Amino acid sequence: MAEPQRYLQNLNSSQRQVATRPDGHLLVLAGPGAGKTRALTARIGHLLIARQIPAREITAITFSRRAGAELRERVATMLAPGVTKAIHSGDATEDTARRPAVWAGTFHAFGARILRAGGARAFGRTHDFSIYDDDDTERTVRRVLNALGVRSGSARASDTGTEGSETSRTRSDVVANTVRAISLLKRTAGGLPNKATASDEMDAIFAAYEQELAQANAFDFDDLVSLSALALGADDELLGRVRARTRHLLIDEFQDTDPAQERLIAQLNAPDLCVVADPEQSIYAFRGTSPLVVERFLDTWHPATIIRLEQNYRSTRRIVAVAQRLRDASPASAITEPQSSGRDASSRNQPPRLRLWTENAVGDQIRFWTTNHPDREASLIVADIEKRLRDGCPPEEIAILTRTHAQMRPIEAALLKVADLPFVIVGGVAFFGREEVRDIMAYLRVARTDDDAAAFWRIINTPRRGLGPAMVIAISREMLALHPSTRNPLCALRRLTADGRAPEGGYDLLALIDELRAQFASGSPLPNLVRSAIELTRYRDHLSHTHPDDARERGRRLDTLTELASRHSDLRLFLDEVVLSTQVDGPREDIGSVRLSTVHAAKGAEFDHVYLPGCEHGVFPLKYQPPQAGSDDLVSAFVTSENPGPAHLAEERRVFYVGTTRARNTLTLSACTFRQIRRAKPSRFLTEIGSDLLVRCDPGTSNPVTIPSPTVQRTSARNSRPSSELAQT
């Protein structure tokens, strides 16, 4: 057994309070780099060792599966070997009543456990349901819109058009907006259409989409949280079992909790609830989240203890001072509340502000470069990175963080011009979202069950086997003649082939699926099943024909998928792990490479050297573009109220704040005087930082310009504290 106080060693006084605070409601306000994971780990250790709480009563909710794995590893390292066996691997679908263990994972993984444990029955699904990812959802919505003949302006969703045409783009926008509307409905309205915000047309689309899911014995990603909360409310026996596993509930990144997740937390009603949050790092308004969730916690879970983690262990004093300046510039509580809420600011149960500080070195000056064009900005950043690499800096300790994907194009072009400069773009398509990975996984899904319609439609003609649009229509019509219990496209195809009404490719597809099913039924190891799917489909030949330029790289991803499959013995668990993985949960592709990503994709990461380009009005902060008057956009009822005015600016400041706080040692900001053939104005966030902290340098260097920059002069005397900020210890 571990020494009684071992888990409390190397904690500061605030972290020690978090670890040892008795049961109750606890809000931990943690600044960036303040050691929150260390504190959470110690709290779990205190529960297990000092208080002898059974591991099966402790659950930790994390932002990503990777964060959950890190938390489990830290607990395992802290505890003696005899205790580490209680640390559960975090598989998303383990029955909630089995295996006494500390569980750590995401809200969606936890919701999947609840639905697998019996919650799915409340919605007419079996425990063996499929989980639709965003691509499955998009394909299903597209079929629904086609069936309903939904229009958008002059373009019909079912019209045909050439790739890249205006009609094609309009159809794509309709699908994307509809997917977004459905997601927001489930995240904010508990999974049911809200007549106050959704049109009759949206109600019809929603109902048809839900019918498609039910017929396929599937839930989509948002259902895992919103419907698991409803399932607990409808099943007292299930609720009792789940509450027994969550008597001690710890939630990280609580500021990113959406309303559906709040409802799930309320159903759990944990007597010991510890949440860790920083309202200034709430940057997912487009997902229905708001920093107001921290205030709501204090209202809902009153009385609650508040502990502040303010000491930064990550960054230099100059970078911490920049972060504090941005916090000071935020509205009260870092939140701008909609006027419609009716709450007076004085009546809010506001959390206290954090005052960040550090004992780290003062560090290098915060550089600011200005240049005339994004191409020039990109070349300066890349040239500076080359110098750092020549000086021995590991590539993975350098990051270029952008506000938008569009900003990446000139930077990527500049990086490509430099031979032997390794870099990776993060924040685009994740590993498990790659076309080739999804295709092979779809074959495994169809091998497991007849019901997975989304997987079948994905692979019906991939690789090409002559099953084009005419066959898709024939299968869809045949499905109408089937009994509801077998109304799926695979059964329809079997009827068509049995009657001789299918082309040769239909027989080939069924033979391939049946071969995979035979291997699955015989207990073939998962890696062998993956290899068979690749070989039987001749998928590598398919890549050579369709993607000749990067077929080899795509083939390597299939090798990686095969290796990942070797870590699992259960196909369903493997499929769930894939669909429940977030942007950061796939295999690491940035080791040994400079990272180019959006700020959102860098959430939770840290680097020695960070570059933030595009510090201009319209980019950072991003220009708010409300829907046009008279728009018949299906989701206009939602997006018209999303981040208007001051709330949008507050959100943009938080994104900028997250970007700056990823840096450990150096931070370089840059702006262009022209972007997209328009004159650009420097970001107001530069003014908020102030010229006493932000040093304008000759572009591409650390040499201060001789003439002070008027664009970054301080406008507020309340923040003029450079000497005290840099002298804090």
XYZ file of C-alpha atoms in Angstrom:
729
model
C 0.000 0.000 0.000
C 1.185 3.534 -0.753
C 2.492 5.742 2.032
C -0.385 7.611 3.724
C 0.665 11.040 2.446
C 2.506 10.061 -0.723
C -0.255 11.308 -3.018
C -0.114 14.755 -1.382
C 3.585 15.282 -1.993
C 4.610 18.092 -4.362
C 1.215 19.792 -4.139
C 0.821 23.463 -3.342
C -1.639 24.504 -0.646
C -4.560 25.032 -3.061
C -4.004 21.696 -4.781
C -3.835 20.013 -1.396
C -7.207 21.545 -0.506
C -8.699 20.114 -3.697
C -7.325 16.669 -2.862
C -8.533 16.527 0.723
C -11.779 18.514 0.655
C -14.587 16.423 2.240
C -17.659 15.305 0.289
C -19.902 18.007 -1.060
C -20.063 20.344 -4.030
C -16.676 21.680 -5.071
C -15.842 24.149 -7.839
C -12.146 24.313 -8.700
C -11.308 27.419 -10.736
C -8.051 26.515 -12.460
C -6.008 28.777 -14.686
C -3.916 27.384 -17.557
C -0.888 25.379 -16.462
C -2.047 25.391 -12.840
C -1.682 21.653 -12.231
C -5.371 20.737 -12.253
C -4.739 17.151 -13.410
C -2.258 16.724 -10.580
C -4.917 17.921 -8.139
C -7.610 15.633 -9.569
C -5.223 12.677 -9.432
C -4.445 13.429 -5.805
C -8.153 13.688 -4.965
C -8.781 10.232 -6.421
C -5.780 8.937 -4.484
C -7.145 10.481 -1.274
C -10.519 8.822 -1.839
C -8.946 5.420 -2.479
C -6.201 5.429 0.155
C -7.086 7.722 3.042
C -10.843 7.305 2.938
C -10.914 3.722 1.591
C -13.687 4.558 -0.874
C -14.359 1.575 -3.193
C -13.008 2.253 -6.670
C -16.341 1.289 -8.226
C -17.937 4.389 -6.652
C -15.570 6.852 -8.347
C -16.081 8.216 -11.868
C -14.070 10.907 -13.652
C -15.338 12.730 -16.758
C -12.646 14.176 -19.020
C -12.587 16.283 -22.197
C -11.109 13.483 -24.328
C -10.340 9.793 -24.103
C -6.651 10.642 -24.162
C -7.096 12.890 -21.113
C -8.927 10.066 -19.369
C -6.086 7.677 -20.157
C -3.571 10.183 -18.801
C -5.564 10.529 -15.586
C -5.706 6.769 -15.129
C -1.979 6.442 -15.771
C -1.197 9.129 -13.195
C -3.360 7.395 -10.598
C -1.703 4.066 -11.386
C 1.745 5.610 -10.992
C 0.761 7.186 -7.688
C -0.700 4.031 -6.175
C 1.020 0.833 -5.079
C 0.953 -2.173 -7.473
C -1.721 -3.843 -5.393
C -4.085 -0.961 -5.994
C -3.395 -0.196 -9.650
C -5.434 -3.173 -10.798
C -8.489 -1.140 -9.751
C -7.830 1.371 -12.498
C -10.186 0.492 -15.310
C -9.123 0.788 -18.941
C -12.082 3.087 -19.622
C -13.749 1.040 -22.373
C -16.855 2.953 -23.325
C -19.266 0.067 -23.244
C -18.404 -1.866 -20.087
C -21.542 -2.636 -18.110
C -21.929 -0.060 -15.340
C -22.661 -2.716 -12.744
C -19.606 -4.876 -13.437
C -15.906 -4.733 -12.613
C -15.222 -2.611 -9.529
C -12.967 0.088 -10.910
C -12.309 3.791 -11.197
C -13.675 4.796 -14.560
C -12.391 7.826 -16.502
C -13.608 8.931 -19.929
C -15.752 11.381 -21.838
C -19.411 12.285 -21.350
C -20.236 10.461 -24.591
C -18.415 7.319 -23.531
C -20.219 7.432 -20.193
C -23.557 7.908 -21.940
C -22.831 4.911 -24.173
C -22.243 2.801 -21.035
C -25.649 3.842 -19.688
C -27.446 3.001 -22.933
C -25.608 -0.332 -23.250
C -26.553 -1.181 -19.667
C -30.280 -1.032 -20.436
C -31.040 2.580 -21.282
C -31.431 1.808 -24.992
C -34.669 -0.082 -24.286
C -36.470 3.183 -23.534
C -35.977 4.200 -27.170
C -36.783 0.900 -28.864
C -33.144 -0.107 -29.399
C -31.257 -3.154 -28.252
C -28.065 -3.031 -26.198
C -26.151 -3.992 -29.350
C -26.944 -0.685 -31.089
C -24.593 1.057 -33.525
C -23.202 4.533 -32.896
C -23.277 6.939 -35.840
C -20.377 9.339 -36.180
C -20.597 12.730 -37.887
C -20.102 11.236 -41.346
C -22.869 8.673 -40.788
C -25.120 11.460 -39.541
C -24.408 13.612 -42.583
C -25.127 10.756 -44.999
C -28.353 9.906 -43.174
C -29.502 13.535 -43.198
C -28.725 13.736 -46.917
C -30.975 10.738 -47.584
C -33.733 12.237 -45.438
C -33.579 15.561 -47.268
C -33.647 13.794 -50.622
C -36.688 11.777 -49.560
C -38.525 14.888 -48.321
C -37.490 17.006 -51.313
C -36.349 19.837 -49.059
C -35.513 23.042 -50.913
C -32.998 25.785 -50.123
C -33.527 28.900 -52.182
C -33.774 27.812 -55.814
C -31.802 24.604 -55.324
C -33.443 21.347 -54.430
C -31.590 18.950 -52.165
C -32.371 16.066 -54.497
C -31.196 17.861 -57.640
C -28.108 16.652 -59.424
C -25.217 18.951 -60.141
C -21.606 18.831 -61.105
C -19.038 18.734 -58.322
C -18.210 22.247 -57.239
C -21.210 23.811 -58.981
C -23.355 26.409 -57.236
C -26.187 23.868 -56.951
C -23.841 21.291 -55.444
C -22.493 23.784 -52.935
C -26.019 24.850 -51.961
C -27.018 21.226 -51.346
C -23.905 20.767 -49.236
C -24.781 23.854 -47.199
C -28.321 22.559 -46.634
C -27.002 19.240 -45.344
C -24.378 20.873 -43.093
C -26.867 23.365 -41.657
C -29.445 20.643 -41.032
C -26.885 18.461 -39.264
C -25.912 21.442 -37.145
C -29.545 22.192 -36.285
C -30.225 18.604 -35.222
C -27.091 18.585 -33.080
C -28.051 21.840 -31.358
C -31.573 20.550 -30.762
C -30.183 17.513 -28.982
C -27.543 19.420 -27.045
C -29.807 22.240 -25.904
C -33.408 20.987 -26.061
C -32.985 17.515 -24.656
C -33.309 15.753 -27.980
C -36.781 17.044 -28.819
C -37.669 19.812 -31.304
C -38.466 23.110 -29.641
C -41.399 24.850 -31.292
C -40.051 28.220 -30.200
C -36.909 27.805 -32.265
C -37.578 25.162 -34.948
C -39.788 25.450 -38.002
C -42.439 22.920 -39.038
C -40.064 21.863 -41.798
C -37.320 21.259 -39.262
C -39.729 19.212 -37.139
C -40.501 16.980 -40.124
C -36.815 16.530 -40.910
C -36.032 15.740 -37.291
C -38.817 13.132 -37.093
C -37.720 11.438 -40.325
C -34.091 11.425 -39.180
C -35.031 9.851 -35.844
C -37.052 7.194 -37.666
C -33.978 6.341 -39.749
C -31.897 5.927 -36.579
C -34.505 3.742 -34.890
C -34.843 1.535 -37.967
C -31.055 1.062 -38.006
C -30.924 0.305 -34.255
C -28.546 3.253 -33.942
C -27.897 6.365 -31.907
C -25.971 9.345 -33.139
C -23.148 10.965 -31.203
C -25.343 13.573 -29.479
C -27.920 10.936 -28.449
C -25.359 9.299 -26.195
C -25.627 12.156 -23.718
C -29.102 13.604 -24.249
C -30.902 10.241 -24.333
C -28.876 8.648 -21.543
C -30.167 11.411 -19.250
C -33.749 10.665 -20.355
C -33.160 6.932 -19.905
C -32.102 7.451 -16.297
C -35.269 9.437 -15.657
C -37.399 6.603 -17.036
C -35.736 3.636 -15.304
C -35.321 3.741 -11.524
C -33.405 0.467 -11.405
C -30.881 1.688 -13.973
C -30.644 5.031 -12.214
C -29.807 3.289 -8.939
C -27.043 1.240 -10.545
C -25.478 4.242 -12.266
C -25.699 6.445 -9.167
C -23.901 3.730 -7.204
C -20.981 4.137 -9.631
C -20.957 7.953 -9.407
C -21.183 8.716 -5.707
C -17.853 10.490 -6.160
C -17.978 12.318 -9.484
C -15.106 14.412 -10.843
C -15.553 16.490 -14.028
C -12.692 18.217 -15.826
C -13.087 21.111 -18.316
C -16.514 21.829 -16.854
C -16.719 25.148 -18.735
C -17.219 23.108 -21.930
C -20.311 21.340 -20.578
C -23.422 21.776 -22.731
C -27.056 21.744 -21.488
C -27.546 18.043 -22.286
C -24.497 17.183 -20.190
C -25.804 19.403 -17.390
C -29.044 17.415 -17.410
C -27.081 14.164 -17.158
C -25.122 15.534 -14.184
C -28.389 16.545 -12.526
C -29.776 13.015 -12.959
C -26.680 11.533 -11.329
C -27.107 13.856 -8.314
C -23.718 12.826 -6.906
C -23.317 13.587 -3.179
C -19.632 14.288 -3.846
C -19.314 16.418 -6.981
C -16.031 18.081 -7.939
C -15.833 20.144 -11.141
C -12.776 21.897 -12.562
C -13.372 24.931 -14.765
C -11.963 28.110 -16.215
C -14.689 30.297 -17.776
C -12.009 32.061 -19.829
C -11.312 28.799 -21.660
C -14.908 28.268 -22.783
C -14.542 28.372 -26.581
C -17.240 26.063 -27.918
C -20.319 28.283 -28.271
C -20.926 26.715 -31.683
C -21.573 23.451 -29.809
C -24.093 25.030 -27.470
C -21.734 25.649 -24.534
C -21.368 28.851 -22.526
C -19.187 30.048 -19.645
C -22.489 30.712 -17.871
C -22.410 27.039 -16.926
C -20.012 27.944 -14.100
C -22.505 30.402 -12.652
C -25.298 27.886 -13.064
C -23.240 25.369 -11.104
C -23.088 27.749 -8.164
C -26.863 28.293 -8.399
C -27.798 24.622 -8.858
C -25.374 23.026 -6.436
C -25.598 25.572 -3.633
C -23.811 25.648 -1.273
C -20.563 24.975 -3.096
C -16.965 25.415 -2.006
C -14.693 27.336 -4.376
C -10.950 26.669 -4.549
C -8.717 28.657 -6.907
C -5.640 27.270 -8.650
C -3.819 30.413 -9.765
C -0.129 29.505 -9.826
C 1.031 28.803 -13.375
C 3.721 26.118 -13.742
C 3.828 26.233 -17.541
C 4.698 29.681 -18.862
C 7.129 32.515 -18.332
C 6.100 35.556 -16.329
C 5.687 37.642 -19.466
C 3.298 35.114 -21.008
C 1.356 34.825 -17.752
C 1.125 38.632 -17.642
C -0.332 38.634 -21.161
C -2.883 36.046 -20.087
C -3.882 38.126 -17.068
C -4.281 41.261 -19.200
C -6.715 39.400 -21.462
C -8.632 38.118 -18.446
C -8.854 41.644 -17.058
C -10.272 42.899 -20.358
C -13.144 40.376 -20.230
C -16.599 41.397 -18.978
C -17.563 40.564 -15.422
C -17.405 36.823 -14.876
C -15.903 36.603 -18.373
C -19.494 36.298 -19.547
C -21.816 38.508 -21.527
C -25.284 37.214 -20.769
C -28.173 37.545 -23.266
C -30.591 40.282 -22.299
C -33.501 37.871 -22.629
C -32.435 35.967 -19.537
C -33.891 38.590 -17.274
C -31.129 38.182 -14.687
C -29.673 41.335 -13.265
C -25.878 41.321 -13.122
C -25.968 42.076 -9.406
C -28.092 38.985 -8.753
C -25.722 36.522 -10.404
C -23.898 34.000 -8.274
C -20.604 34.882 -9.916
C -17.377 32.942 -9.419
C -14.425 35.026 -8.244
C -11.848 36.193 -10.771
C -8.527 34.407 -10.931
C -5.256 36.312 -10.478
C -2.663 34.316 -12.368
C 0.931 34.282 -11.183
C 4.077 32.210 -11.522
C 7.500 31.700 -10.021
C 8.965 30.886 -13.432
C 11.585 33.080 -15.094
C 10.592 36.392 -16.704
C 11.422 34.932 -20.097
C 11.779 36.406 -23.572
C 9.865 39.438 -24.712
C 6.503 38.963 -26.404
C 7.227 39.747 -30.042
C 4.830 41.446 -32.448
C 5.490 41.564 -36.177
C 3.612 43.455 -38.875
C 3.906 42.812 -42.593
C 1.952 43.639 -45.701
C 0.606 40.255 -46.820
C -0.224 36.776 -45.436
C 2.371 35.189 -47.737
C 5.078 37.405 -46.276
C 3.792 36.716 -42.753
C 4.001 32.973 -43.412
C 7.542 33.131 -44.816
C 8.760 35.119 -41.786
C 7.288 32.603 -39.358
C 8.780 29.655 -41.230
C 12.218 31.326 -41.447
C 12.159 31.896 -37.676
C 11.200 28.267 -37.107
C 14.137 27.169 -39.265
C 16.467 29.094 -36.943
C 15.008 27.383 -33.885
C 15.406 23.944 -35.468
C 19.029 24.702 -36.335
C 19.558 25.673 -32.697
C 18.396 22.221 -31.635
C 14.745 22.819 -30.728
C 12.641 19.645 -31.130
C 10.103 20.204 -33.933
C 7.178 19.036 -31.803
C 7.843 21.904 -29.371
C 6.888 24.483 -32.008
C 3.298 25.351 -32.937
C 1.649 27.782 -35.339
C -1.911 28.338 -34.150
C -4.507 29.986 -36.375
C -8.041 31.205 -35.820
C -9.359 29.649 -39.043
C -8.458 26.869 -41.454
C -8.192 29.410 -44.286
C -5.184 31.003 -42.555
C -3.286 27.729 -42.870
C -2.988 27.798 -46.675
C -0.141 30.323 -47.078
C 1.618 28.906 -44.017
C 1.418 25.371 -45.358
C 2.755 26.597 -48.697
C 5.708 28.273 -46.951
C 6.446 25.138 -44.927
C 6.401 22.991 -48.052
C 9.063 25.182 -49.671
C 11.594 24.212 -46.988
C 13.250 20.868 -47.534
C 13.476 18.562 -44.541
C 11.201 20.696 -42.337
C 8.803 18.180 -40.802
C 5.335 19.515 -40.060
C 1.846 18.176 -39.528
C -1.520 19.858 -39.904
C -3.721 19.126 -36.908
C -7.358 20.123 -36.737
C -8.332 19.040 -40.202
C -9.449 15.436 -40.615
C -8.669 13.261 -37.603
C -7.164 9.797 -38.060
C -10.451 7.981 -37.449
C -12.176 10.434 -39.783
C -9.962 9.577 -42.758
C -11.819 8.192 -45.765
C -9.836 4.969 -45.943
C -10.169 4.288 -42.212
C -13.919 4.898 -42.274
C -14.360 2.654 -45.322
C -12.667 -0.357 -43.731
C -14.461 0.234 -40.439
C -17.758 0.303 -42.349
C -17.050 -3.197 -43.696
C -16.469 -4.397 -40.122
C -19.727 -2.772 -39.011
C -21.714 -4.490 -41.756
C -20.026 -7.773 -40.870
C -21.319 -7.398 -37.318
C -24.985 -6.562 -38.007
C -27.600 -6.246 -40.752
C -29.067 -3.111 -39.201
C -26.219 -0.657 -39.738
C -27.680 1.169 -42.748
C -25.159 4.022 -42.715
C -22.244 1.604 -42.976
C -23.910 -0.316 -45.820
C -24.614 2.798 -47.876
C -21.020 3.885 -47.393
C -19.524 0.712 -48.872
C -22.170 -0.265 -51.422
C -19.987 0.944 -54.294
C -16.620 1.420 -52.572
C -14.511 0.168 -54.233
C -16.555 0.497 -57.416
C -18.523 -2.639 -58.306
C -21.238 -1.303 -60.597
C -23.795 -0.529 -57.877
C -24.565 3.057 -58.853
C -27.536 5.406 -58.290
C -30.011 3.122 -60.080
C -29.192 0.261 -57.701
C -29.412 2.558 -54.691
C -32.942 3.511 -55.775
C -33.854 -0.143 -56.382
C -32.656 -1.139 -52.900
C -34.498 1.782 -51.289
C -37.741 0.761 -53.012
C -37.277 -2.883 -52.067
C -36.888 -1.889 -48.422
C -40.484 -0.597 -48.430
C -41.732 -4.131 -49.123
C -39.859 -5.637 -46.182
C -41.233 -6.317 -42.729
C -40.166 -3.557 -40.282
C -37.944 -6.013 -38.390
C -35.844 -6.608 -41.526
C -36.261 -3.255 -43.238
C -32.610 -2.554 -43.939
C -30.655 -2.184 -47.182
C -28.651 -5.396 -46.744
C -31.787 -7.532 -46.505
C -33.231 -5.668 -49.479
C -30.114 -6.446 -51.523
C -30.376 -10.130 -50.584
C -33.959 -10.204 -51.913
C -32.940 -8.521 -55.140
C -30.104 -10.972 -55.745
C -32.289 -13.950 -54.828
C -34.787 -12.864 -57.505
C -32.070 -12.183 -60.070
C -32.792 -8.456 -60.076
C -29.320 -7.270 -59.103
C -26.197 -6.737 -61.210
C -23.101 -8.883 -60.726
C -21.658 -6.401 -58.246
C -24.496 -7.120 -55.822
C -23.537 -10.799 -55.650
C -19.888 -9.852 -55.169
C -20.713 -7.531 -52.292
C -22.840 -10.139 -50.516
C -20.127 -12.766 -50.930
C -17.568 -10.407 -49.443
C -19.808 -9.549 -46.472
C -20.622 -13.203 -45.845
C -16.925 -14.098 -45.845
C -16.199 -11.406 -43.261
C -19.153 -12.592 -41.178
C -17.896 -16.159 -41.267
C -14.506 -15.024 -39.989
C -16.152 -12.899 -37.309
C -18.384 -15.786 -36.195
C -15.423 -18.148 -36.027
C -13.630 -15.847 -33.588
C -10.965 -14.596 -35.980
C -8.679 -12.069 -34.222
C -9.534 -8.463 -34.985
C -6.273 -7.687 -36.838
C -6.982 -10.596 -39.159
C -10.501 -9.315 -39.725
C -9.159 -5.883 -40.651
C -6.606 -7.431 -43.023
C -9.317 -9.522 -44.635
C -11.501 -6.466 -45.222
C -8.566 -4.716 -46.886
C -7.581 -7.730 -49.009
C -11.041 -8.969 -50.018
C -12.004 -5.499 -51.245
C -8.617 -4.994 -52.933
C -8.691 -1.680 -51.168
C -5.032 -0.820 -51.762
C -5.616 -1.144 -55.519
C -8.621 1.125 -55.062
C -6.366 3.717 -53.385
C -3.837 3.511 -56.217
C -6.557 4.308 -58.754
C -8.481 6.971 -56.821
C -5.665 8.630 -54.848
C -2.440 8.019 -56.802
C -0.626 10.971 -55.204
C -0.934 9.807 -51.604
C -1.941 6.145 -51.900
C 1.132 5.059 -49.954
C 0.388 7.387 -47.036
C -3.222 6.224 -46.960
C -2.005 2.627 -47.039
C 0.160 3.302 -44.001
C -2.931 4.486 -42.141
C -4.529 1.123 -42.855
C -1.453 -0.541 -41.344
C -1.891 1.668 -38.274
C -5.564 0.694 -38.080
C -4.571 -2.975 -38.153
C -2.099 -2.374 -35.322
C -4.741 -0.572 -33.259
C -7.123 -3.485 -33.775
C -4.523 -5.809 -32.236
C -5.111 -4.107 -28.872
C -8.715 -5.325 -28.765
C -10.460 -8.667 -28.620
C -14.062 -7.442 -28.943
C -15.249 -5.953 -32.244
C -18.037 -3.921 -30.686
C -15.684 -2.333 -28.163
C -13.240 -1.527 -30.951
C -15.956 0.067 -33.085
C -17.137 2.114 -30.127
C -13.623 3.299 -29.337
C -13.237 4.522 -32.905
C -16.516 6.429 -33.039
C -16.073 7.877 -29.544
C -12.583 9.150 -30.216
C -12.238 12.938 -30.372
C -9.936 15.007 -32.572
C -6.980 14.366 -30.240
C -7.635 10.683 -29.512
C -6.249 9.093 -32.659
C -2.658 7.962 -33.122
C -0.208 10.803 -32.586
C 0.910 12.154 -35.955
C 2.747 15.231 -34.650
C 5.720 13.561 -32.956
C 8.882 14.964 -34.500
C 6.952 17.597 -36.469
C 6.146 21.283 -36.218
C 2.443 21.636 -35.540
C 0.114 23.769 -37.669
C -3.392 23.833 -36.270
C -6.304 25.963 -35.226
C -6.445 27.190 -31.647
C -9.461 24.958 -31.020
C -7.484 21.889 -32.100
C -4.674 22.854 -29.695
C -6.914 22.966 -26.629
C -5.138 21.172 -23.792
C -1.748 21.152 -25.548
C 1.371 23.184 -24.731
C 4.546 24.045 -26.623
C 7.862 25.765 -25.984
C 7.329 28.188 -28.870
C 3.985 29.447 -30.183
C 3.187 31.679 -33.178
C -0.225 33.357 -33.486
C -0.637 34.885 -36.975
C -3.560 36.997 -38.152
C -3.871 39.323 -35.150
C -6.199 41.606 -37.088
C -9.783 42.731 -36.811
C -11.868 40.260 -38.801
C -9.520 37.351 -38.094
C -8.652 37.671 -34.403
C -11.362 38.548 -33.429
C -13.203 36.779 -36.217
C -15.854 38.946 -37.847
C -19.365 38.037 -36.747
C -21.674 37.373 -39.712
C -25.346 37.032 -38.715
C -27.715 35.285 -41.121
C -28.999 37.543 -43.879
C -32.453 39.029 -43.526
C -35.071 36.936 -45.273
C -32.920 33.844 -45.326
C -34.864 30.580 -45.445
C -31.968 28.760 -43.833
C -33.309 25.755 -41.932
C -31.299 26.686 -38.849
C -31.778 30.461 -38.887
C -33.789 30.187 -35.694
C -30.653 28.914 -33.977
C -27.796 30.832 -35.515
C -29.403 34.261 -35.325
C -28.921 34.249 -31.563
C -25.515 32.598 -31.538
C -22.831 34.942 -30.239
C -24.260 38.312 -31.274
C -22.425 41.522 -30.378
C -20.559 41.581 -27.070
C -20.986 37.840 -26.493
C -19.240 37.126 -29.796
C -16.342 39.430 -28.896
C -16.030 37.798 -25.464
C -15.882 34.373 -27.091
C -13.209 35.553 -29.542
C -11.136 36.960 -26.692
C -11.339 33.608 -24.946
C -10.116 31.842 -28.093
C -7.202 34.307 -28.290
C -6.495 33.738 -24.594
C -6.380 29.958 -25.095
C -3.954 30.454 -27.976
C -1.534 32.603 -25.973
C -1.583 30.283 -22.964
C -0.405 27.290 -25.023
C 3.104 28.835 -24.926
C 5.745 27.906 -22.370
C 8.793 29.957 -23.351
C 8.147 32.273 -26.302
C 5.087 33.844 -27.889
C 5.129 35.614 -31.250
C 2.102 37.528 -32.541
C 1.842 38.843 -36.098
C -0.548 40.855 -38.259
C -0.892 41.952 -41.876
C -1.790 45.398 -43.150
C -3.648 43.787 -46.071
C -5.571 40.512 -46.154
C -7.798 39.299 -48.981
C -7.091 42.562 -50.917
C -8.556 44.624 -48.082
C -6.756 46.851 -45.618
C -6.650 45.204 -42.203
C -6.727 46.862 -38.802
C -4.687 45.470 -35.903
C -6.652 43.403 -33.420
C -8.093 45.180 -30.412
C -6.603 42.355 -28.335
C -3.146 43.844 -28.989
C -4.280 47.041 -27.330
C -5.595 45.083 -24.373
C -2.193 43.446 -23.926
C -0.418 46.804 -24.124
C 2.868 48.087 -25.526
C 4.605 47.633 -22.167
C 4.321 43.851 -22.598
C 4.059 43.564 -26.370
C 7.271 44.565 -28.164
C 6.992 45.484 -31.833
C 10.011 44.006 -33.568
C 11.460 44.169 -37.043
C 9.570 41.429 -38.908
C 11.236 38.065 -38.525
C 13.548 39.191 -35.719
C 13.635 39.964 -31.999
C 14.968 43.486 -32.627
C 12.590 46.198 -31.357
C 11.601 48.860 -33.887
C 12.826 52.324 -33.046
C 9.433 54.034 -33.457
C 6.785 52.913 -30.932
C 3.748 51.299 -32.496
C 0.593 53.369 -31.983
C -1.511 50.264 -32.585
C -0.722 48.590 -29.295
C -0.772 51.500 -26.846
C -2.687 50.807 -23.669
C -6.124 52.409 -23.499
C -6.969 51.418 -19.970
C -5.022 52.625 -16.963
C -6.495 49.875 -14.771
C -4.148 47.291 -16.301
C -0.948 49.356 -16.261
C 1.014 47.088 -13.927
C 3.963 45.699 -15.881
C 6.480 45.820 -13.083
C 4.260 44.118 -10.510
C 3.058 41.487 -12.970
C 6.592 40.454 -13.897
C 7.837 40.557 -10.317
C 5.291 38.158 -8.843
C 6.756 35.163 -7.051
